[in-house]
Short mmCIF file of C-alpha atoms in Angstrom, two decimals:
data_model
loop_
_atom_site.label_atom_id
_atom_site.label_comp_id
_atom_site.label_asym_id
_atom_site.label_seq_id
_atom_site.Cartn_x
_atom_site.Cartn_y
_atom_site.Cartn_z
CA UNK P 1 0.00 0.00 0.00
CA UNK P 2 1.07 3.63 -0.12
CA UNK P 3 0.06 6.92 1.28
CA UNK P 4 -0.15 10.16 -1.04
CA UNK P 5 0.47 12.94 1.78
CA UNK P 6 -0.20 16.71 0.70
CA UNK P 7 0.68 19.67 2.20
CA UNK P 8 -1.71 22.84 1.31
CA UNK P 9 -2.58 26.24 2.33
CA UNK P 10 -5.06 28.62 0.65
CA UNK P 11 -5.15 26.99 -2.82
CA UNK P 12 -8.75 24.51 -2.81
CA UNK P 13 -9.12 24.47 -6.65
CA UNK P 14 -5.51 23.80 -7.14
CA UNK P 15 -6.09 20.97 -4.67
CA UNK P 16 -9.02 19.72 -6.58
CA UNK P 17 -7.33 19.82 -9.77
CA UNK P 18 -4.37 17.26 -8.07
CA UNK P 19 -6.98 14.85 -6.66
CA UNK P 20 -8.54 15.05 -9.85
CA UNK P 21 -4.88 13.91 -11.34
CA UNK P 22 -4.59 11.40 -8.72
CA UNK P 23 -8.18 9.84 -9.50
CA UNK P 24 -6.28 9.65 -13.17
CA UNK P 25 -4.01 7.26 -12.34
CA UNK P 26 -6.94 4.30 -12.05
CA UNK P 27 -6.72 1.68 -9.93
CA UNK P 28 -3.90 1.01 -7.45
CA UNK P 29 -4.01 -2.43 -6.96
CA UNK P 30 -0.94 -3.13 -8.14
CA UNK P 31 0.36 -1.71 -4.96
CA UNK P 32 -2.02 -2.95 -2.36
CA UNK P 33 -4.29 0.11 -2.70
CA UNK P 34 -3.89 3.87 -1.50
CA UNK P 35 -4.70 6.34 0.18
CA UNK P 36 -4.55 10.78 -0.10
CA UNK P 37 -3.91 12.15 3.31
CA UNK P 38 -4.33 16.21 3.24
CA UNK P 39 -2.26 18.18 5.44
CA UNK P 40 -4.10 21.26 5.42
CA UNK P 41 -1.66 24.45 6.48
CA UNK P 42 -4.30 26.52 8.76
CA UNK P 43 -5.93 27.66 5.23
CA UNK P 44 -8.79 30.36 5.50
CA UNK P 45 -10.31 28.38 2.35
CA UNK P 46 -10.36 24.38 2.68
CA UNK P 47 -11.65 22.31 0.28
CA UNK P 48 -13.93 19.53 1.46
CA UNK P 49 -12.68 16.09 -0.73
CA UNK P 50 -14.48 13.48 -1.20
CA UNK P 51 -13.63 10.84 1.36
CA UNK P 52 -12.95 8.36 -1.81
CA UNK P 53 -11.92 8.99 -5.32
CA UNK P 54 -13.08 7.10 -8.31
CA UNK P 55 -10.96 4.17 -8.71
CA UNK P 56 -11.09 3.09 -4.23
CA UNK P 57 -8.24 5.97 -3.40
CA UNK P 58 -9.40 6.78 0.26
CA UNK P 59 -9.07 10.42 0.97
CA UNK P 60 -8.40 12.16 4.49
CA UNK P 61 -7.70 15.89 5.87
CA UNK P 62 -6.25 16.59 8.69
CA UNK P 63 -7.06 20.38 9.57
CA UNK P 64 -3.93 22.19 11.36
CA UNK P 65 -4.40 25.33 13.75
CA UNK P 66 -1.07 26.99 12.45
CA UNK P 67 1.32 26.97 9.19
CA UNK P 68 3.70 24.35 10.57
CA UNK P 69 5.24 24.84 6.52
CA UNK P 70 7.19 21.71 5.36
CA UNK P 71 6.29 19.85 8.32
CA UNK P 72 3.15 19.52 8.18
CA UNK P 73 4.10 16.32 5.79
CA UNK P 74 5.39 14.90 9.35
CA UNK P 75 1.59 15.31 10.32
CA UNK P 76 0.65 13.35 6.94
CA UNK P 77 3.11 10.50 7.46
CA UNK P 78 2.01 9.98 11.53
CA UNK P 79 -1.55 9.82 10.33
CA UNK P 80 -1.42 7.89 7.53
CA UNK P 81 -1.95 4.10 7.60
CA UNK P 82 0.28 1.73 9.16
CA UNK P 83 0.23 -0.72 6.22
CA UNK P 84 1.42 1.70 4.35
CA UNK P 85 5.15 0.79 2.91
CA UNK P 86 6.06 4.26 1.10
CA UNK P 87 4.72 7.59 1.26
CA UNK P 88 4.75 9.49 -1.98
CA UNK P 89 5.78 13.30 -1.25
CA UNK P 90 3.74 15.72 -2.88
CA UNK P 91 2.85 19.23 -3.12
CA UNK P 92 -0.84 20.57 -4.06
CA UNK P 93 0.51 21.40 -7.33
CA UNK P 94 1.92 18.32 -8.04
CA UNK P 95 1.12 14.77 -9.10
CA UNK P 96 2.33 11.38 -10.78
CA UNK P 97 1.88 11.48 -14.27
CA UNK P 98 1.67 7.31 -14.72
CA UNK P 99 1.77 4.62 -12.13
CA UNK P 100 5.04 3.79 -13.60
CA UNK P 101 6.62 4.17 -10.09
CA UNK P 102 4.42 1.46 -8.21
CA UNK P 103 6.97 -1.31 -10.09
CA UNK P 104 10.34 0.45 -9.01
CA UNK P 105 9.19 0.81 -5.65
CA UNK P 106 8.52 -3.15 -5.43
CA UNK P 107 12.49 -3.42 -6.78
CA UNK P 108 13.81 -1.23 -4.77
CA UNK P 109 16.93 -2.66 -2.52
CA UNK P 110 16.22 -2.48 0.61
CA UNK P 111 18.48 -0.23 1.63
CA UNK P 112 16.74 2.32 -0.51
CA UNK P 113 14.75 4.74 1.61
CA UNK P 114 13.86 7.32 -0.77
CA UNK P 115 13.23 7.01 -4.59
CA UNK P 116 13.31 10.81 -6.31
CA UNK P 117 11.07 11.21 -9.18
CA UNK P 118 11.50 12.92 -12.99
CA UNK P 119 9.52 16.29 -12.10
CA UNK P 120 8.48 18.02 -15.21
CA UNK P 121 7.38 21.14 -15.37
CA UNK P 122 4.54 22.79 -17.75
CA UNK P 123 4.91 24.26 -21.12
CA UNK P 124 6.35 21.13 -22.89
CA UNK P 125 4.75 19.71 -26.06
CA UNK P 126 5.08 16.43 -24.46
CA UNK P 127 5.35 15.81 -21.03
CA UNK P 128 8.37 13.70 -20.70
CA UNK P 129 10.40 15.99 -22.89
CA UNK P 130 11.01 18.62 -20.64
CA UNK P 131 11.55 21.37 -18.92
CA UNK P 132 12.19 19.60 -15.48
CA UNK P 133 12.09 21.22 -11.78
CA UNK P 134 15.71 22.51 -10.97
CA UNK P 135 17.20 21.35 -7.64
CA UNK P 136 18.12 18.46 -5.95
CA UNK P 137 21.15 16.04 -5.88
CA UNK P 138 22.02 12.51 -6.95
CA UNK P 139 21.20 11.83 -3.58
CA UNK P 140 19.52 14.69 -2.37
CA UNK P 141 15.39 14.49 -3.32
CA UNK P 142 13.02 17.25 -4.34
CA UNK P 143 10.11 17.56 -1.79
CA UNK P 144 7.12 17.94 -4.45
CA UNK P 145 8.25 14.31 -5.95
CA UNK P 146 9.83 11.57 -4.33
CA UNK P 147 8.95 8.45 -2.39
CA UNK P 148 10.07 7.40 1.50
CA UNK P 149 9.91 4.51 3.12
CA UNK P 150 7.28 4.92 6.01
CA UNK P 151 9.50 3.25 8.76
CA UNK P 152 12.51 5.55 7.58
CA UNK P 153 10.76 8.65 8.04
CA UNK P 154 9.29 8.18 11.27
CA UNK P 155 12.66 6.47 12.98
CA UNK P 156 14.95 9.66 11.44
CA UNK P 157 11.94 11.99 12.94
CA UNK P 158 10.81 12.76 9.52
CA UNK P 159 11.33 16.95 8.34
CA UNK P 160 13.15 19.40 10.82
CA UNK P 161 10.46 22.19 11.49
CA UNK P 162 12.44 24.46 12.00
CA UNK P 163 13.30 25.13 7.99
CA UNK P 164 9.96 26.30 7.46
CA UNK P 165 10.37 25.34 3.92
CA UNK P 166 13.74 25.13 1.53
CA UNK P 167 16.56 23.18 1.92
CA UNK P 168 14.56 20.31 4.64
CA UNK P 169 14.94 17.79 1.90
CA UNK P 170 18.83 18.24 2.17
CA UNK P 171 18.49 17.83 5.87
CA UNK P 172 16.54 14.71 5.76
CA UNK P 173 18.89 13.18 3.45
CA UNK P 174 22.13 14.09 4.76
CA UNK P 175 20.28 11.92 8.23
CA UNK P 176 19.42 9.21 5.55
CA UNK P 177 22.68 8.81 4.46
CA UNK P 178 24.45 8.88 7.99
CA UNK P 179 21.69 6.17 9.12
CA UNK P 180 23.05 3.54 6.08
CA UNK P 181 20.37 4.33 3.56
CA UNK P 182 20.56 5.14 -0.30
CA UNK P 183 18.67 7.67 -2.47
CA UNK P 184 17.72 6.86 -6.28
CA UNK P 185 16.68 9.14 -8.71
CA UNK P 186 14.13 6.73 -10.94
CA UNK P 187 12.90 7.77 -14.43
CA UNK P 188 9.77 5.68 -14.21
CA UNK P 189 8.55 7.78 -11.39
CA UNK P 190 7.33 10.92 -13.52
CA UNK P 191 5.60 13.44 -12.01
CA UNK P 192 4.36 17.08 -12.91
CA UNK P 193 4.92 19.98 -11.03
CA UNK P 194 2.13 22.75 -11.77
CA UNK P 195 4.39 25.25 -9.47
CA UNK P 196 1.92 27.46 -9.40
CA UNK P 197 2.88 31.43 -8.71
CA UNK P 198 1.07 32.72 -6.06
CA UNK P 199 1.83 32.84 -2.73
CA UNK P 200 5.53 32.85 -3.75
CA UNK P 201 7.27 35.48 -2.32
CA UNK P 202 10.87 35.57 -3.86
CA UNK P 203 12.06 37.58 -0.73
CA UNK P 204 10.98 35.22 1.50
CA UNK P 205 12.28 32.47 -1.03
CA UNK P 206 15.91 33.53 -0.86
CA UNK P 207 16.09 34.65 2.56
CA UNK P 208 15.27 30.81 3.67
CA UNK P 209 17.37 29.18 1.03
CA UNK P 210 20.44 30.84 2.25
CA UNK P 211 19.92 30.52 5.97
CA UNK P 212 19.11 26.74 5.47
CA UNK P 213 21.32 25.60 2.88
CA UNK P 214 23.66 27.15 5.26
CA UNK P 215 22.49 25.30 8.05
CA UNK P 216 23.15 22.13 6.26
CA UNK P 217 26.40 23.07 5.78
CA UNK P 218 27.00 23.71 8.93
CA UNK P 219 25.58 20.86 10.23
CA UNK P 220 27.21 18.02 7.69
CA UNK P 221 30.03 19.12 6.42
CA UNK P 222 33.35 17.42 7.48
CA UNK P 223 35.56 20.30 9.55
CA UNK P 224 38.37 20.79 6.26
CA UNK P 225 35.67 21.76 4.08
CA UNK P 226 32.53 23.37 6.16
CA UNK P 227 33.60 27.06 5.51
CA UNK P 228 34.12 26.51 1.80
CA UNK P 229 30.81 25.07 1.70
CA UNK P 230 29.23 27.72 2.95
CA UNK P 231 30.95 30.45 1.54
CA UNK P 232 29.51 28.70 -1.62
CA UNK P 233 26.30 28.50 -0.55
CA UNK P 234 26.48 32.25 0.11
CA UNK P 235 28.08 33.04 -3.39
CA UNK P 236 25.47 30.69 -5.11
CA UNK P 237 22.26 32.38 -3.64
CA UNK P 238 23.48 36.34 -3.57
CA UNK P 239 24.00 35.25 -7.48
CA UNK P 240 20.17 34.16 -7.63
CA UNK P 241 18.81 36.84 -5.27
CA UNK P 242 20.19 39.12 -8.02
CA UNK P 243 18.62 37.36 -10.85
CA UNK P 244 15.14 37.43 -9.41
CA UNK P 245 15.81 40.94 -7.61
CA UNK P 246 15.16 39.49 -4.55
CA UNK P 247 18.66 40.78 -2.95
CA UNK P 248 16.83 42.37 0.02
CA UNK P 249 15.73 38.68 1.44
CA UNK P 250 18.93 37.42 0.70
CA UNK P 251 19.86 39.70 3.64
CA UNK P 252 17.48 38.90 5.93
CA UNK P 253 18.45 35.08 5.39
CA UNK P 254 22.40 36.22 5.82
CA UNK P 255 21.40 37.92 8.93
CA UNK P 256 19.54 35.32 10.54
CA UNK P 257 22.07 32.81 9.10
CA UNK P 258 25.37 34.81 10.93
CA UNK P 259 22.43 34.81 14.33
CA UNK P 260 21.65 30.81 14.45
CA UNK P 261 24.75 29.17 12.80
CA UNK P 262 26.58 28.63 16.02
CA UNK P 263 23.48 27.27 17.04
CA UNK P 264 23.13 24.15 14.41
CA UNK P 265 24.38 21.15 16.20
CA UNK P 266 27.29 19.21 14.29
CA UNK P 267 26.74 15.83 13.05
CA UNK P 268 29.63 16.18 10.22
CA UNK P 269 29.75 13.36 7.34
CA UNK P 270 33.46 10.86 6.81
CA UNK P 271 34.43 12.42 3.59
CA UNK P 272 33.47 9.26 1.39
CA UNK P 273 29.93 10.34 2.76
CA UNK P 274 30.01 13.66 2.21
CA UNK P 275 31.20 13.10 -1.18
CA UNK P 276 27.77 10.97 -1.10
CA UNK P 277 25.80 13.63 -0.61
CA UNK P 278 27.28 16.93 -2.83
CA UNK P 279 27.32 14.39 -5.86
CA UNK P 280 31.24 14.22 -5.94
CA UNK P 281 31.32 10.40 -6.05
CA UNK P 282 28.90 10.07 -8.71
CA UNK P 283 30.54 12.52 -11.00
CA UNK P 284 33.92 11.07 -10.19
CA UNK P 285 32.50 7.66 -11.24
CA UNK P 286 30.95 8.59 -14.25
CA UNK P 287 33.51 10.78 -15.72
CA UNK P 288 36.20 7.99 -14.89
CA UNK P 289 34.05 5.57 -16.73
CA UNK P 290 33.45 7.87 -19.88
CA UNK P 291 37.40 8.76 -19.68
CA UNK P 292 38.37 5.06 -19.62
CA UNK P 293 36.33 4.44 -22.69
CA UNK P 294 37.62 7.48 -24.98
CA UNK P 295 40.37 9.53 -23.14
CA UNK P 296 40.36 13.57 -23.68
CA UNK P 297 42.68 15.78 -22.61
CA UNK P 298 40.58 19.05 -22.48
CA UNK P 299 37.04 19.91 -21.44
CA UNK P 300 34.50 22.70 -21.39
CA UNK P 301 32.08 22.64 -18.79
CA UNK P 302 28.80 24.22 -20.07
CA UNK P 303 25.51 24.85 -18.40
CA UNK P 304 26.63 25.49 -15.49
CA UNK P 305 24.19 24.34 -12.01
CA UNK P 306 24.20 23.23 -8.68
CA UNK P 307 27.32 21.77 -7.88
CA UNK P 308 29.08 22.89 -10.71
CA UNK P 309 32.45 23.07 -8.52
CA UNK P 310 31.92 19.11 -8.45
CA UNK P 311 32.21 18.29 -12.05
CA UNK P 312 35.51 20.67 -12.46
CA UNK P 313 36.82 18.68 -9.30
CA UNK P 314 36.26 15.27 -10.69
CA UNK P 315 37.55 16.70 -14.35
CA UNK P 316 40.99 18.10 -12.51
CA UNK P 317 41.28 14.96 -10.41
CA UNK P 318 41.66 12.94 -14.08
CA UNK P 319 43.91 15.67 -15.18
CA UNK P 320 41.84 16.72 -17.56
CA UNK P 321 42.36 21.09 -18.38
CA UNK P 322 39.19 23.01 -18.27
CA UNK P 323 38.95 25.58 -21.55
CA UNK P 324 35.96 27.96 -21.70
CA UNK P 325 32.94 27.33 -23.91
CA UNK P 326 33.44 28.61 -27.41
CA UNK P 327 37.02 27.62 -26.97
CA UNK P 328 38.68 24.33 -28.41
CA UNK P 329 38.39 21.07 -26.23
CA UNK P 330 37.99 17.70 -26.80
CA UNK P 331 34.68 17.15 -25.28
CA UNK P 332 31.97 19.57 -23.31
CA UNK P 333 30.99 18.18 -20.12
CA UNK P 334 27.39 19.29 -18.38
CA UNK P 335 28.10 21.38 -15.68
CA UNK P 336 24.81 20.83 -12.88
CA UNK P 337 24.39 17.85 -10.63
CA UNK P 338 20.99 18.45 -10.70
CA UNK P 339 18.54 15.83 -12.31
CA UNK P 340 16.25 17.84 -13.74
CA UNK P 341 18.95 20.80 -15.60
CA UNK P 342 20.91 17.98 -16.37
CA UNK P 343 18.81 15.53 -18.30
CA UNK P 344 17.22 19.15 -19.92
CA UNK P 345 20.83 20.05 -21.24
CA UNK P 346 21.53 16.63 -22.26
CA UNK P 347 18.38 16.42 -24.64
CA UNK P 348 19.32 20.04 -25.56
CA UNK P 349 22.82 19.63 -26.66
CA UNK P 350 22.35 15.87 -27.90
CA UNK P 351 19.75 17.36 -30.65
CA UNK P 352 23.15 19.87 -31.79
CA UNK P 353 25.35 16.82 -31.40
CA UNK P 354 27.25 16.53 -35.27
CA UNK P 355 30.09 15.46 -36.59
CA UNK P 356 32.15 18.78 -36.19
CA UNK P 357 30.73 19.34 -32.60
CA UNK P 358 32.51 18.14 -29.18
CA UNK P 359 31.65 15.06 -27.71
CA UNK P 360 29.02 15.59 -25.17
CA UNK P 361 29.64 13.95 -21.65
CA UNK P 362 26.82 14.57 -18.80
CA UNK P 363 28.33 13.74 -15.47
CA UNK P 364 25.84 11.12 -14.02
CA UNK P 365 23.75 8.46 -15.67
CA UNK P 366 20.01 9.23 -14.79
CA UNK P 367 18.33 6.78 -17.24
CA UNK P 368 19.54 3.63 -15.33
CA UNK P 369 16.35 1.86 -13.13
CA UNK P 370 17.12 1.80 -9.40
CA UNK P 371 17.43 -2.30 -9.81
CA UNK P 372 20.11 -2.02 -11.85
CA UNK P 373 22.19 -0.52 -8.73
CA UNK P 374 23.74 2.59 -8.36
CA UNK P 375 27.09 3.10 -10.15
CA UNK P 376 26.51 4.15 -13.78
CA UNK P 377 28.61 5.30 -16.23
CA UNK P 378 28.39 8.63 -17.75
CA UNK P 379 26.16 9.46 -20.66
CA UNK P 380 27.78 10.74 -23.71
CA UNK P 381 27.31 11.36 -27.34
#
């Protein structure tokens, strides 16, 4: 069985619209039934649901007094079914486009605790062609579409409330991790993300990204490389809060950063793990793998991401010189660690790919089903 859990505040038709998406999928026997647990955010407009969708998918609210943000999903997961094996994350703007998923979460290994989905975004012709939802890490999952084990969630004490929202899936995985556990991006679990505009307050949005990105640097990081870390966490956001002119909430969030940081209790990573978790490993093991098969001596790293500092690492570490784009070099290697940017610049540059072009190398293998375990080679063209 599994457990749908969604968090909402002030957005009933949207809500409808996702159940409506949900009753979509058809019948869920497959997995031993489900169920939709609300977690409604204090909302001064609720939507009544039904209490079961077409198709047997029980549905539930459970009506909070306050905005408890993000964790309200820890509200979802205590009151959903016991029987339940997963719980599938998502927002009130998001959904599972096929029940594709229900399969690779009966394969997953068992020490698998969370299996992050494909999350499209709208405007596509098609919707598994792109665009995708930016964020996340090869082992890092994206809140609006992923899957946890129930037992998992509730032993590691499920989302810290005290991110609000932003940056609590890094928190919760960095715990997975240290507990023995795996995450797995899995291209059969496809799910669209509406993101819907309102309520989004960019201010707000930056402010809480760098305070608790920097948190989870602070928190994780092994001692040689925590004030790098967050000195790049700093550099990364001020260069977003610019782009979205949202550079007065990136100062609140550096304020109230430089206030609680002392306060973030250390639990730092071995370096193998923390390699783990910024995507490191993975890169080093796919561009090892795609060097093996046809050595180069030069790359340009283009479309630049999250974790960009992590491909050039991995590159320098094979000796390989960096050039800029536009300039000569043996191959062009995708420069984001991020699923969603990646795969997007992959299909992007593999439709330019010809014979007087530079081989194409993206630094992790996304394509590969969980079952199939997780070292991959790199994809390249």
């Amino acid at each position: 069985m599994i457990t749908y859990v969604l968090p909402t505040r002030d957005r009933p038709e949207r809500l409808k619209s996702t159940l409506r998406a949900i009753e979509r999928l058809g019948d869920h026997g497959a997995c031993g039934g489900a169920e939709v647990v609300i977690v409604d955010n204090d909302s001064r407009e609720r939507l009544v649901p039904p209490a079961v969708l077409v198709g047997g998918v029980s549905v539930r609210q459970v009506c909070l007094a306050q905005n408890l943000g993000a964790a309200a999903r820890n509200v979802g997961v205590r009151e959903s079914n016991p029987a339940s094996e997963w719980i599938v994350m998502l927002d009130d703007d998001s959904y599972p486009l096929d029940l594709g998923f229900v399969r690779a979460l009966r394969e997953a290994p068992a020490d698998v605790s969370a299996v992050s989905a494909d999350i499209f975004l709208p405007g596509s012709r098609e919707e598994n062609t792109g665009p995708r939802e930016s964020g996340g890490l090869p082992e890092v999952f994206i809140g609006c579409g992923v899957a946890i084990r129930r037992g998992v969630f509730l032993a590691l004490g499920g989302y810290d409330a005290s991110f609000g929202y932003y940056a609590e899936e890094y928190d919760l995985a960095a715990r997975m991790l240290l507990a023995g556990y795996r995450v797995c991006f899995e291209p059969r679990f496809r799910v669209l993300h509406a993101k819907v505009a309102s309520h989004r307050n960019m201010n707000l949005i930056l402010s809480r990204l760098v305070r608790n990105n920097g948190w989870v640097a602070q928190r994780y990081a092994p001692e040689a490389c925590r004030l790098a870390e967050i000195r790049e966490t700093r550099e990364r956001y001020r260069r977003i809060a610019a782009k979205e002119e949202a550079l007065a909430g990136f100062g609140e969030g550096l304020v109230a950063l430089r206030r609680t940081i002392r306060g973030q209790v250390r639990t730092p990573m071995p370096v193998g793990l923390w390699d783990r978790f910024t995507g490191l490993a993975c890169a080093r093991a796919a561009l090892r793998k795609a060097h093996a098969q046809r050595p180069f001596a030069t790359a340009a790293i283009v479309d630049g991401g999250k974790n960009a500092w992590v491909v050039g690492k991995a590159l320098g570490e094979l000796g390989v010189r960096l050039t800029g784009e536009g300039e000569d070099a043996h191959v062009t290697v995708i420069g984001t660690m991020s699923p969603g940017p990646m795969l997007d610049s992959w299909a992007r540059r593999a439709r330019w790919q010809g014979p007087h072009t530079a081989r194409v190398i993206a630094p992790w293998n996304l394509t590969a089903p969980i079952a199939e375990g997780r070292a991959s080679p790199a994809m390249a063209a």
